[in-house]
Amino acid sequence: MPEKKFLSVAVPNWEMVFTKGEHGVQVFARGPESHASEAEIPRDTEFFGIQFSLGTFMPNAALSRMADKAVSLPVEQDRRFFLCGEFWEIPSFENSEVFVNKLTSRGLLVSDSLVADVITRSGWTVSDRTVQRRMLRATGLQPGLFRQIERAKRAAELLTSGKSILDVVDAEGFSDQAHLTRSLRRFFGCTPKQILMTSGH
């Protein structure tokens, strides 16, 4: 029986994924995704993930090297996994918040407020070069690509809410309908018309 597949859309967040299947327990750190892609769902596998908020990162892990990749982390006897120089108990869905709080209290997980300013397009006092460096460190993506993904996300949300294609083109500053279509295909794997049809508009 072939593996089931799903469409994985572009996201600027990174996450940790914990799976349990025929190969035992596995732990992956997945970087941000810069484009839509088709991914397989392993058969007879249980899994859950912790997606970290935008701007939250591990100083000892280079997110830029994790973009569009999943890094397997060493697991010991299906109970512990190796991260940041030490072994950690594999969390469950119920205690995942405790796990994240431990990482934060140890200074292994930090947040850069500049990312929120970039999202809201607020003003900032640092240089463009500093913005580029800090955005790459905190998200794994160049600021320009990050903004493109966020704009495509806003466009998809507007279409889902019932806005017309031309209204979305105007609202989000796309040059024309073809530009919007290319953006949504690249980052979400679908066209504006497909989004409208799926949402019932």
mmCIF file of C-alpha atoms in Angstrom:
data_model
loop_
_atom_site.group_PDB
_atom_site.id
_atom_site.type_symbol
_atom_site.label_atom_id
_atom_site.label_comp_id
_atom_site.label_asym_id
_atom_site.label_seq_id
_atom_site.Cartn_x
_atom_site.Cartn_y
_atom_site.Cartn_z
ATOM 1 C CA MET A 1 0.000 0.000 0.000
ATOM 2 C CA PRO A 2 1.496 3.382 -0.996
ATOM 3 C CA GLU A 3 2.230 5.992 1.637
ATOM 4 C CA LYS A 4 -0.410 8.684 2.121
ATOM 5 C CA LYS A 5 0.677 12.174 1.141
ATOM 6 C CA PHE A 6 -0.290 15.690 2.119
ATOM 7 C CA LEU A 7 0.547 19.169 0.902
ATOM 8 C CA SER A 8 3.026 20.893 3.199
ATOM 9 C CA VAL A 9 2.794 24.668 2.779
ATOM 10 C CA ALA A 10 5.501 27.282 3.280
ATOM 11 C CA VAL A 11 5.849 28.348 6.913
ATOM 12 C CA PRO A 12 8.478 30.614 8.502
ATOM 13 C CA ASN A 13 8.270 28.730 11.814
ATOM 14 C CA TRP A 14 10.434 25.805 12.846
ATOM 15 C CA GLU A 15 9.230 22.834 14.856
ATOM 16 C CA MET A 16 10.164 19.654 16.656
ATOM 17 C CA VAL A 17 8.356 16.463 15.642
ATOM 18 C CA PHE A 18 8.143 13.292 17.739
ATOM 19 C CA THR A 19 7.071 10.061 16.021
ATOM 20 C CA LYS A 20 6.455 6.471 17.133
ATOM 21 C CA GLY A 21 6.219 3.731 14.532
ATOM 22 C CA GLU A 22 7.860 0.634 13.135
ATOM 23 C CA HIS A 23 11.307 2.199 13.562
ATOM 24 C CA GLY A 24 10.676 3.048 17.209
ATOM 25 C CA VAL A 25 10.661 6.593 18.545
ATOM 26 C CA GLN A 26 12.218 9.270 16.347
ATOM 27 C CA VAL A 27 12.756 12.964 16.957
ATOM 28 C CA PHE A 28 13.210 15.563 14.229
ATOM 29 C CA ALA A 29 13.895 19.272 14.162
ATOM 30 C CA ARG A 30 12.263 20.714 11.066
ATOM 31 C CA GLY A 31 13.350 24.087 9.807
ATOM 32 C CA PRO A 32 11.187 26.721 8.135
ATOM 33 C CA GLU A 33 9.759 25.791 4.732
ATOM 34 C CA SER A 34 10.327 28.260 1.911
ATOM 35 C CA HIS A 35 7.875 26.697 -0.575
ATOM 36 C CA ALA A 36 4.988 24.263 -0.775
ATOM 37 C CA SER A 37 5.880 20.606 -1.185
ATOM 38 C CA GLU A 38 4.301 17.167 -1.061
ATOM 39 C CA ALA A 39 5.159 15.134 2.026
ATOM 40 C CA GLU A 40 4.483 11.515 2.931
ATOM 41 C CA ILE A 41 2.581 10.347 5.999
ATOM 42 C CA PRO A 42 4.221 7.133 7.296
ATOM 43 C CA ARG A 43 1.800 4.251 7.844
ATOM 44 C CA ASP A 44 0.962 3.136 11.389
ATOM 45 C CA THR A 45 2.841 6.041 12.938
ATOM 46 C CA GLU A 46 1.806 8.252 15.833
ATOM 47 C CA PHE A 47 3.267 11.724 15.953
ATOM 48 C CA PHE A 48 2.888 15.177 17.406
ATOM 49 C CA GLY A 49 4.818 18.381 16.933
ATOM 50 C CA ILE A 50 5.783 21.515 18.811
ATOM 51 C CA GLN A 51 5.754 24.520 16.503
ATOM 52 C CA PHE A 52 7.683 27.444 17.929
ATOM 53 C CA SER A 53 6.387 30.983 17.609
ATOM 54 C CA LEU A 54 7.964 33.303 15.081
ATOM 55 C CA GLY A 55 11.171 34.836 16.365
ATOM 56 C CA THR A 56 11.791 32.019 18.866
ATOM 57 C CA PHE A 57 15.011 30.111 18.232
ATOM 58 C CA MET A 58 17.874 28.183 19.787
ATOM 59 C CA PRO A 59 21.105 30.197 19.823
ATOM 60 C CA ASN A 60 23.119 26.983 19.412
ATOM 61 C CA ALA A 61 21.180 25.847 16.316
ATOM 62 C CA ALA A 62 21.510 27.595 12.960
ATOM 63 C CA LEU A 63 17.968 27.726 11.537
ATOM 64 C CA SER A 64 19.327 28.929 8.206
ATOM 65 C CA ARG A 65 20.956 25.507 7.713
ATOM 66 C CA MET A 66 17.678 23.781 8.589
ATOM 67 C CA ALA A 67 15.496 25.535 5.991
ATOM 68 C CA ASP A 68 13.480 22.959 3.994
ATOM 69 C CA LYS A 69 15.116 20.138 5.952
ATOM 70 C CA ALA A 70 14.350 17.769 8.808
ATOM 71 C CA VAL A 71 17.279 16.966 11.094
ATOM 72 C CA SER A 72 17.118 13.663 12.992
ATOM 73 C CA LEU A 73 18.134 13.934 16.653
ATOM 74 C CA PRO A 74 19.751 10.973 18.483
ATOM 75 C CA VAL A 75 17.336 8.916 20.610
ATOM 76 C CA GLU A 76 18.299 6.669 23.536
ATOM 77 C CA GLN A 77 16.085 3.628 24.298
ATOM 78 C CA ASP A 78 12.943 5.385 23.000
ATOM 79 C CA ARG A 79 12.904 7.528 26.161
ATOM 80 C CA ARG A 80 15.410 10.333 25.787
ATOM 81 C CA PHE A 81 16.830 12.377 22.936
ATOM 82 C CA PHE A 82 20.007 14.409 22.570
ATOM 83 C CA LEU A 83 19.682 18.183 22.220
ATOM 84 C CA CYS A 84 22.049 21.054 22.979
ATOM 85 C CA GLY A 85 24.733 18.838 24.456
ATOM 86 C CA GLU A 86 22.569 16.746 26.777
ATOM 87 C CA PHE A 87 19.789 14.172 26.881
ATOM 88 C CA TRP A 88 16.172 15.211 27.474
ATOM 89 C CA GLU A 89 13.128 13.139 28.312
ATOM 90 C CA ILE A 90 10.929 12.816 25.237
ATOM 91 C CA PRO A 91 7.862 14.963 25.962
ATOM 92 C CA SER A 92 4.258 13.989 25.407
ATOM 93 C CA PHE A 93 1.448 16.183 24.148
ATOM 94 C CA GLU A 94 0.343 16.700 27.756
ATOM 95 C CA ASN A 95 3.702 17.944 29.110
ATOM 96 C CA SER A 96 5.108 19.626 26.013
ATOM 97 C CA GLU A 97 4.615 23.057 27.579
ATOM 98 C CA VAL A 98 6.745 21.991 30.553
ATOM 99 C CA PHE A 99 9.475 20.875 28.141
ATOM 100 C CA VAL A 100 9.414 24.237 26.328
ATOM 101 C CA ASN A 101 9.508 26.126 29.634
ATOM 102 C CA LYS A 102 12.592 24.134 30.701
ATOM 103 C CA LEU A 103 14.378 25.050 27.472
ATOM 104 C CA THR A 104 13.468 28.703 28.005
ATOM 105 C CA SER A 105 14.539 28.797 31.661
ATOM 106 C CA ARG A 106 17.899 27.312 30.706
ATOM 107 C CA GLY A 107 18.444 29.986 28.053
ATOM 108 C CA LEU A 108 18.403 27.357 25.293
ATOM 109 C CA LEU A 109 15.314 28.882 23.712
ATOM 110 C CA VAL A 110 15.151 32.651 23.221
ATOM 111 C CA SER A 111 13.077 35.152 21.264
ATOM 112 C CA ASP A 112 13.934 38.184 19.130
ATOM 113 C CA SER A 113 11.282 40.927 19.288
ATOM 114 C CA LEU A 114 12.499 42.395 15.993
ATOM 115 C CA VAL A 115 10.613 39.659 14.132
ATOM 116 C CA ALA A 116 7.294 40.994 15.459
ATOM 117 C CA ASP A 117 8.229 44.463 14.202
ATOM 118 C CA VAL A 118 8.921 43.066 10.744
ATOM 119 C CA ILE A 119 5.577 41.214 10.738
ATOM 120 C CA THR A 120 3.610 44.328 11.703
ATOM 121 C CA ARG A 121 5.807 46.496 9.501
ATOM 122 C CA SER A 122 6.585 48.725 12.477
ATOM 123 C CA GLY A 123 9.560 51.028 12.448
ATOM 124 C CA TRP A 124 12.913 49.925 13.836
ATOM 125 C CA THR A 125 16.083 51.793 14.668
ATOM 126 C CA VAL A 126 18.680 49.224 13.579
ATOM 127 C CA SER A 127 20.281 49.094 10.144
ATOM 128 C CA ASP A 128 18.939 46.995 7.257
ATOM 129 C CA ARG A 129 22.017 44.797 7.554
ATOM 130 C CA THR A 130 21.257 44.150 11.227
ATOM 131 C CA VAL A 131 17.639 43.334 10.361
ATOM 132 C CA GLN A 132 18.839 40.833 7.765
ATOM 133 C CA ARG A 133 21.272 39.186 10.176
ATOM 134 C CA ARG A 134 18.808 38.946 13.057
ATOM 135 C CA MET A 135 15.929 37.735 10.872
ATOM 136 C CA LEU A 136 18.123 35.010 9.397
ATOM 137 C CA ARG A 137 19.204 33.943 12.889
ATOM 138 C CA ALA A 138 15.687 33.990 14.382
ATOM 139 C CA THR A 139 13.700 32.526 11.469
ATOM 140 C CA GLY A 140 16.211 30.873 9.136
ATOM 141 C CA LEU A 141 14.919 32.978 6.233
ATOM 142 C CA GLN A 142 16.052 36.130 4.503
ATOM 143 C CA PRO A 143 13.758 39.098 5.333
ATOM 144 C CA GLY A 144 12.557 39.402 1.726
ATOM 145 C CA LEU A 145 11.481 35.759 1.537
ATOM 146 C CA PHE A 146 9.925 35.973 4.993
ATOM 147 C CA ARG A 147 7.790 38.942 3.882
ATOM 148 C CA GLN A 148 6.732 37.121 0.712
ATOM 149 C CA ILE A 149 5.482 34.139 2.721
ATOM 150 C CA GLU A 150 3.619 36.407 5.133
ATOM 151 C CA ARG A 151 2.023 38.335 2.256
ATOM 152 C CA ALA A 152 0.896 35.111 0.585
ATOM 153 C CA LYS A 153 -0.578 33.979 3.910
ATOM 154 C CA ARG A 154 -2.530 37.223 4.278
ATOM 155 C CA ALA A 155 -3.738 36.928 0.684
ATOM 156 C CA ALA A 156 -4.973 33.378 1.292
ATOM 157 C CA GLU A 157 -6.791 34.506 4.434
ATOM 158 C CA LEU A 158 -8.503 37.342 2.536
ATOM 159 C CA LEU A 159 -9.605 34.965 -0.211
ATOM 160 C CA THR A 160 -10.923 32.521 2.377
ATOM 161 C CA SER A 161 -12.942 35.330 3.970
ATOM 162 C CA GLY A 162 -14.643 36.002 0.617
ATOM 163 C CA LYS A 163 -12.611 38.868 -0.835
ATOM 164 C CA SER A 164 -12.394 38.881 -4.627
ATOM 165 C CA ILE A 165 -9.132 38.097 -6.396
ATOM 166 C CA LEU A 166 -8.772 41.653 -7.690
ATOM 167 C CA ASP A 167 -9.464 43.097 -4.236
ATOM 168 C CA VAL A 168 -6.718 40.895 -2.778
ATOM 169 C CA VAL A 169 -4.302 41.923 -5.533
ATOM 170 C CA ASP A 170 -4.937 45.562 -4.630
ATOM 171 C CA ALA A 171 -4.936 45.071 -0.842
ATOM 172 C CA GLU A 172 -1.616 43.223 -0.708
ATOM 173 C CA GLY A 173 0.212 45.135 -3.435
ATOM 174 C CA PHE A 174 0.603 42.403 -6.050
ATOM 175 C CA SER A 175 1.381 43.755 -9.508
ATOM 176 C CA ASP A 176 -1.483 41.796 -11.097
ATOM 177 C CA GLN A 177 -3.537 38.601 -10.789
ATOM 178 C CA ALA A 178 -0.770 36.517 -12.352
ATOM 179 C CA HIS A 179 1.648 37.735 -9.658
ATOM 180 C CA LEU A 180 -0.796 36.665 -6.925
ATOM 181 C CA THR A 181 -1.286 33.272 -8.588
ATOM 182 C CA ARG A 182 2.478 32.635 -8.795
ATOM 183 C CA SER A 183 2.912 33.560 -5.141
ATOM 184 C CA LEU A 184 0.131 31.272 -3.896
ATOM 185 C CA ARG A 185 1.320 28.390 -6.068
ATOM 186 C CA ARG A 186 4.849 28.759 -4.767
ATOM 187 C CA PHE A 187 4.016 29.049 -1.080
ATOM 188 C CA PHE A 188 0.661 27.237 -0.743
ATOM 189 C CA GLY A 189 0.558 24.913 -3.748
ATOM 190 C CA CYS A 190 -2.782 26.230 -5.032
ATOM 191 C CA THR A 191 -4.316 29.042 -7.073
ATOM 192 C CA PRO A 192 -6.594 31.881 -5.896
ATOM 193 C CA LYS A 193 -9.570 30.222 -7.624
ATOM 194 C CA GLN A 194 -8.886 26.941 -5.813
ATOM 195 C CA ILE A 195 -8.867 28.757 -2.462
ATOM 196 C CA LEU A 196 -12.151 30.481 -3.285
ATOM 197 C CA MET A 197 -13.737 27.180 -4.327
ATOM 198 C CA THR A 198 -12.515 25.376 -1.208
ATOM 199 C CA SER A 199 -13.872 28.101 1.053
ATOM 200 C CA GLY A 200 -17.247 28.042 -0.717
ATOM 201 C CA HIS A 201 -17.039 31.491 -2.323
#
